[in-house]
Amino acid sequence: MTTDLASPSVLLIYTGGTIGMIRNPETGALESFTFEHLTRHIPELKQMRCRIDSIQFNPPIDSSDMTPALWVKLAQIIYDNYNQYDGFVVLHGSDTMAYTASALSFALENLAKPVIFTGSQLPIGVLRTDGKENLITAIEIATSKRPDGTPSVPEVCILFQNQLLRGNRTTKANAEKFNAFKSHNYPNLADVGVYINYYTRRILHRQAGLPLKPHFLFDTNVIVLTLFPGIQERIVTEVLKTEGLKAIVMKTFGTGNAPQREWFVRAVREATQRGMVIINITQCLSGSVDMKRYENGRQLLEAGVTSGYDSTVEAAVTKLMFLFGHGYPPEEVRRLMNQSLAGEITLESDLPLQQEATLDL
Ligand code: ASP
C-alpha cells in the first residue's frame, strides 16, 4: 500500500463477509479468504492517492457470526487508531452490517471522522463483482474533505452501490440485488454517480473539538417480539416473564397498534411495572409510531410502553443493549430511547429539517 504520509489516510478493517470470500472447489461453498486476496484483485487501490493501511479479523467471519464482543473489538480498533487516520472503512458482511453500524454509531460518542461500512453481494474475485466499486468509493468517501478541511461525513455510514446511508437508519432490504440496503425513514447522505454528491445538511453536525469517547459495554438481555394476528397468550406471557430479560423491541401494526385483548394489555402492563422496557416500533417498512392515534396504540402507552418513533429494529436493539450496558435504570433507558443520540430517530422537532432535506433530493 502507499506510504506517503502527506496523503490522506484510511484504515481498512476487514471483518469478513462475501467481499473477501472465495469458492471452495470441493464443496462449492463460499469461505473467507485473507485481506491479501482483496488487494490482489483490486490493483486500482495502489493508484488511489491516499495511504491505506489494513487490519483484519483473524479469522474473518461471515457476519451472521457477529457478536457484541466483536463490535467492541471494532470500536477499540477505531479508538486506538483514531488520531493516525483521516477515516475508516469497515469491510463487513451485509447480513448484519446494519446492526454493527448501528452499534458503533452509539459506541463512538463524539465521532468526528468517517467510519464507512461496505461489503458486496459478489466476491471480489468474481467478474461482475460489486465489491471493487464499493470498496474504492468507500475509501474516497472516508478521505473526502469539505472546503474548510473538515471531513465530509463525520458519521458511521453504510455505502452500498450508489448510496451513502446513515448506518443506524439502514436495513438490509434485498438478499440479491447490488442495491441491498435501504434507509426508509431518512434520506441518503450522499448519492454516488459521476460525482459524489454530499447532502451536507442531512449529515450530523457535532460540536467541534470534543474528544472521541468510546463505549465498550453492551447488555444483551434484549429480544425482538413481532406481533401477528393469532399470537398466543401462553407464548407472549412466557416471553414477558423471561428471567433476566430487560427490554423488548415490540414490532406492532401500523402506527404502533396491538390487540386490545385483556390478557395482552395486562401482561404488558405487569411487565413494564416490573421494570421491563418495551419499545414500540412498527412492522411497516417506513413511517413512525404514534401511539396516540388509535385506541389500540393508546392502550400500549397507558400500559407503560415507550415509543420507538421511526427506529429500525437494528437501531432499537443495539441502542437498548448500549443503554443497559451503561447500567442505567429502566426510567433513564426509556427517557434516552426518546432522544436521538446519533441521528437514529426522527423526533417531532426534527421533522421540518428532514422534510426540507428530502426536498433537495
Ligand atoms: N453471508 C454474508 C455475510 O453477511 C453475506 C455478505 O457478505 O454480504 O457475511
XYZ file of C-alpha atoms and ligand atoms in Angstrom:
370
model
C 0.000 0.000 0.000
C 1.048 3.630 -0.469
C 3.063 5.109 2.363
C 3.118 8.824 1.533
C 2.470 10.366 4.958
C 1.258 13.703 3.489
C -1.596 11.971 1.637
C -4.975 11.407 3.217
C -5.003 8.174 5.130
C -7.515 5.452 5.716
C -7.545 2.362 7.888
C -9.300 -0.582 6.250
C -10.693 -3.009 8.782
C -11.568 -6.327 7.193
C -14.003 -8.318 9.329
C -15.065 -10.819 6.658
C -18.150 -11.304 4.516
C -18.663 -12.064 0.848
C -16.353 -9.291 -0.327
C -13.282 -11.326 0.679
C -14.644 -14.814 0.145
C -13.558 -17.416 -2.314
C -15.357 -20.533 -3.546
C -14.181 -23.826 -2.047
C -13.560 -26.004 -5.123
C -14.675 -29.161 -3.292
C -17.851 -28.055 -1.520
C -18.787 -25.107 -3.726
C -19.448 -23.010 -0.574
C -18.076 -19.507 -0.103
C -15.341 -19.343 2.524
C -13.432 -16.412 3.950
C -10.098 -15.562 2.499
C -7.410 -13.095 3.579
C -7.015 -9.389 3.026
C -4.158 -10.014 0.548
C -6.692 -11.712 -1.689
C -8.633 -8.446 -1.808
C -5.689 -6.286 -2.706
C -4.500 -8.746 -5.333
C -7.837 -8.473 -7.073
C -8.052 -4.695 -6.834
C -4.735 -3.341 -8.098
C -6.534 0.006 -8.504
C -6.122 0.520 -4.762
C -2.456 1.280 -5.418
C -3.471 4.129 -7.707
C -5.570 5.873 -5.079
C -3.920 8.996 -3.823
C -4.083 8.003 -0.200
C -2.310 5.933 2.380
C -4.196 2.719 3.006
C -3.322 0.510 5.942
C -5.242 -2.557 6.920
C -6.162 -4.694 9.879
C -8.086 -7.919 9.571
C -10.095 -10.095 11.892
C -8.451 -13.444 12.351
C -10.263 -15.480 11.197
C -12.532 -13.301 9.040
C -16.172 -14.096 9.748
C -19.485 -14.415 7.999
C -21.427 -11.536 9.541
C -24.066 -13.950 10.848
C -21.383 -14.777 13.440
C -21.009 -11.141 14.516
C -21.335 -10.520 18.270
C -21.361 -7.524 20.616
C -17.854 -8.595 21.698
C -16.728 -8.053 18.108
C -18.494 -4.646 17.971
C -16.366 -3.756 20.978
C -13.256 -5.021 19.210
C -14.091 -2.796 16.228
C -14.723 0.233 18.452
C -11.386 -0.428 20.172
C -9.510 -0.640 16.851
C -11.023 2.669 15.712
C -10.311 4.319 19.057
C -6.695 3.062 19.151
C -6.041 4.335 15.622
C -8.254 7.408 15.697
C -5.527 10.060 15.527
C -3.474 8.291 12.855
C -6.113 8.249 10.097
C -8.479 10.604 8.296
C -11.147 7.942 8.049
C -12.025 4.289 8.492
C -13.514 1.750 6.092
C -15.005 -1.382 7.608
C -15.415 -4.338 5.251
C -18.250 -6.389 6.676
C -20.767 -8.980 5.533
C -24.020 -7.363 4.535
C -26.267 -9.692 6.566
C -25.725 -7.977 9.918
C -23.947 -4.846 8.735
C -26.851 -2.614 9.818
C -26.591 -3.960 13.391
C -22.846 -3.347 13.612
C -23.118 0.112 12.060
C -25.927 0.997 14.484
C -23.981 -0.323 17.482
C -20.885 1.660 16.523
C -22.894 4.840 15.998
C -23.726 4.652 19.731
C -20.364 3.296 20.879
C -18.305 6.049 19.221
C -19.519 9.156 21.030
C -18.298 12.488 19.584
C -17.129 10.754 16.392
C -15.703 13.439 14.103
C -14.293 11.224 11.335
C -15.949 8.994 8.727
C -16.497 5.329 9.548
C -17.775 3.816 6.301
C -19.098 0.269 6.241
C -19.209 -1.563 2.960
C -19.184 -5.078 1.547
C -20.560 -6.787 -1.506
C -23.059 -9.275 -2.835
C -20.493 -10.982 -5.081
C -16.937 -11.851 -4.006
C -14.124 -9.655 -5.284
C -12.680 -12.410 -7.477
C -15.919 -12.773 -9.456
C -16.055 -10.972 -12.791
C -19.202 -8.926 -12.128
C -18.333 -8.174 -8.513
C -19.860 -5.130 -6.872
C -17.141 -5.248 -4.218
C -14.493 -3.406 -6.171
C -16.618 -0.322 -6.809
C -17.974 -0.348 -3.247
C -14.500 -0.523 -1.733
C -12.989 2.189 -3.909
C -15.943 4.529 -3.338
C -15.917 3.890 0.407
C -12.231 4.851 0.570
C -12.916 8.012 -1.416
C -15.737 8.984 0.953
C -13.692 8.135 4.063
C -10.983 10.554 2.950
C -13.208 13.268 1.465
C -12.941 16.740 2.999
C -15.077 19.872 2.883
C -13.512 23.111 1.651
C -12.701 24.032 5.278
C -10.660 20.816 5.660
C -13.135 19.006 7.917
C -14.369 15.509 6.932
C -17.343 15.446 4.542
C -19.173 12.749 6.516
C -18.172 12.523 10.182
C -20.536 9.672 10.988
C -20.961 5.915 10.843
C -22.402 5.159 7.407
C -23.144 2.311 5.055
C -22.044 2.674 1.457
C -23.570 0.185 -0.946
C -23.656 0.600 -4.697
C -24.597 4.219 -5.257
C -25.965 5.313 -1.922
C -24.372 6.571 1.251
C -26.768 5.963 4.147
C -26.673 6.757 7.841
C -25.692 3.457 9.454
C -28.293 3.491 12.215
C -31.108 4.236 9.734
C -30.279 1.360 7.458
C -31.729 -2.098 6.922
C -30.683 -4.876 4.578
C -33.661 -4.995 2.236
C -32.557 -7.258 -0.582
C -30.693 -10.556 -0.407
C -29.553 -10.489 -4.032
C -29.540 -7.043 -5.583
C -26.427 -4.915 -5.541
C -28.515 -2.118 -4.030
C -29.016 -4.212 -0.912
C -29.680 -1.535 1.701
C -32.497 0.899 2.337
C -32.904 3.787 4.701
C -36.678 4.093 4.756
C -37.002 6.947 7.202
C -34.016 9.159 6.468
C -32.752 10.398 3.113
C -29.374 9.448 1.618
C -26.352 11.328 2.944
C -24.757 11.199 -0.497
C -25.516 9.837 -3.939
C -22.756 8.295 -5.988
C -22.665 8.797 -9.741
C -20.123 10.539 -11.921
C -19.681 12.804 -8.907
C -20.290 12.044 -5.262
C -22.985 14.491 -4.167
C -22.932 15.060 -0.427
C -26.128 16.430 1.145
C -24.360 18.374 3.839
C -27.470 19.488 5.705
C -28.529 15.871 6.290
C -25.184 14.944 7.810
C -24.746 15.054 11.597
C -23.201 18.233 12.921
C -21.218 17.567 16.050
C -19.849 20.065 18.468
C -16.245 20.666 17.362
C -13.228 19.784 19.480
C -14.749 17.095 21.696
C -12.517 14.024 22.084
C -13.783 10.661 20.838
C -15.381 8.858 23.748
C -15.657 5.118 23.072
C -18.074 2.841 24.927
C -17.358 -0.822 25.334
C -20.326 -2.305 27.170
C -23.408 -3.901 25.648
C -26.032 -5.768 27.638
C -27.694 -8.457 25.525
C -30.756 -9.041 27.725
C -32.945 -7.821 24.899
C -35.367 -9.505 22.500
C -37.463 -8.642 19.448
C -41.121 -9.694 19.541
C -43.120 -9.419 16.336
C -46.892 -9.342 16.818
C -49.228 -11.140 14.419
C -52.936 -11.987 14.452
C -53.365 -15.152 16.493
C -50.293 -14.715 18.671
C -50.755 -16.920 21.725
C -51.214 -15.710 25.290
C -49.034 -18.507 26.679
C -46.095 -17.581 24.461
C -46.347 -13.814 24.981
C -46.623 -14.109 28.754
C -43.677 -16.535 28.871
C -41.523 -14.134 26.877
C -42.501 -11.164 29.037
C -41.561 -13.122 32.172
C -38.212 -14.395 30.886
C -35.694 -14.333 33.706
C -33.139 -11.548 33.280
C -34.794 -10.020 30.227
C -34.591 -6.216 30.430
C -36.071 -4.958 27.199
C -38.327 -5.920 24.327
C -38.446 -4.340 20.910
C -42.097 -4.946 20.064
C -42.914 -4.804 16.363
C -46.515 -3.675 16.236
C -49.002 -2.944 13.480
C -49.226 0.324 11.521
C -48.628 3.381 13.657
C -47.952 1.291 16.762
C -51.114 -0.713 17.356
C -51.589 -4.023 19.179
C -54.539 -6.287 20.034
C -56.930 -4.897 22.643
C -57.249 -8.290 24.373
C -57.397 -8.001 28.117
C -54.674 -10.634 28.704
C -52.300 -8.877 26.317
C -52.615 -5.422 27.832
C -52.404 -6.862 31.352
C -49.232 -8.826 30.555
C -47.611 -5.753 29.016
C -48.597 -3.518 31.954
C -47.287 -6.013 34.519
C -44.003 -6.285 32.626
C -43.416 -2.519 32.399
C -44.338 -2.140 36.079
C -41.674 -4.745 36.916
C -39.163 -2.522 35.065
C -39.185 -4.137 31.618
C -38.542 -1.560 28.892
C -40.866 -2.209 25.941
C -40.122 -0.215 22.809
C -42.848 0.078 20.221
C -41.711 0.114 16.600
C -43.799 -0.521 13.530
C -43.686 -3.566 11.269
C -44.216 -1.233 8.323
C -41.123 -0.589 6.275
C -41.395 3.152 6.661
C -43.133 5.673 8.860
C -43.265 6.249 12.577
C -45.098 5.014 15.650
C -47.723 7.363 17.047
C -49.448 5.629 19.942
C -51.950 8.466 20.397
C -53.517 7.931 17.011
C -55.733 4.883 17.662
C -57.204 3.334 20.779
C -55.159 0.163 20.064
C -51.992 2.236 20.343
C -53.108 4.409 23.242
C -53.671 1.362 25.467
C -49.986 0.449 24.997
C -48.940 3.938 26.026
C -51.108 3.651 29.125
C -49.575 0.240 29.850
C -46.118 1.851 30.036
C -44.830 1.125 26.523
C -42.252 3.565 25.115
C -42.366 4.868 21.553
C -39.517 3.838 19.296
C -40.558 6.536 16.811
C -39.301 5.610 13.329
C -36.398 3.485 14.537
C -35.129 0.485 12.633
C -35.071 -2.811 14.545
C -31.294 -2.753 14.321
C -31.018 0.695 15.909
C -33.578 -0.066 18.636
C -31.912 -3.363 19.632
C -28.362 -2.006 19.708
C -29.377 1.216 21.473
C -31.087 -0.789 24.221
C -28.000 -3.009 24.576
C -25.849 0.126 24.728
C -28.009 1.897 27.331
C -28.405 -1.156 29.560
C -24.682 -1.763 29.103
C -24.215 1.524 30.951
C -26.233 0.190 33.836
C -28.936 2.843 33.505
C -32.179 2.135 35.351
C -35.301 1.452 33.217
C -36.654 5.002 33.631
C -33.430 6.502 32.269
C -33.333 3.976 29.419
C -36.908 4.940 28.484
C -36.002 8.636 28.566
C -32.919 8.145 26.377
C -34.821 5.923 23.941
C -36.917 9.021 23.270
C -33.854 11.099 22.447
C -31.786 10.985 19.317
C -28.228 10.071 20.354
C -26.730 9.654 16.869
C -29.491 10.659 14.469
C -31.259 7.293 14.788
C -34.828 8.564 15.252
C -36.847 11.466 13.931
C -38.345 13.487 16.762
C -41.147 15.935 16.007
C -38.689 18.838 16.295
C -36.505 17.300 13.525
C -39.323 16.942 11.013
C -39.044 20.353 9.289
C -35.318 19.732 8.648
C -35.955 16.233 7.359
C -38.738 17.368 5.029
C -36.517 20.135 3.740
C -33.694 17.622 3.255
C -35.975 15.319 1.308
C -36.869 18.171 -0.990
C -33.310 18.741 -2.165
C -33.042 15.183 -3.474
N -23.306 -14.028 4.481
C -22.511 -12.875 4.136
C -22.225 -12.101 5.396
O -23.034 -11.348 5.855
C -23.194 -12.020 3.121
C -22.400 -10.799 2.707
O -21.195 -10.703 2.898
O -22.965 -9.864 2.160
O -21.158 -12.250 5.945
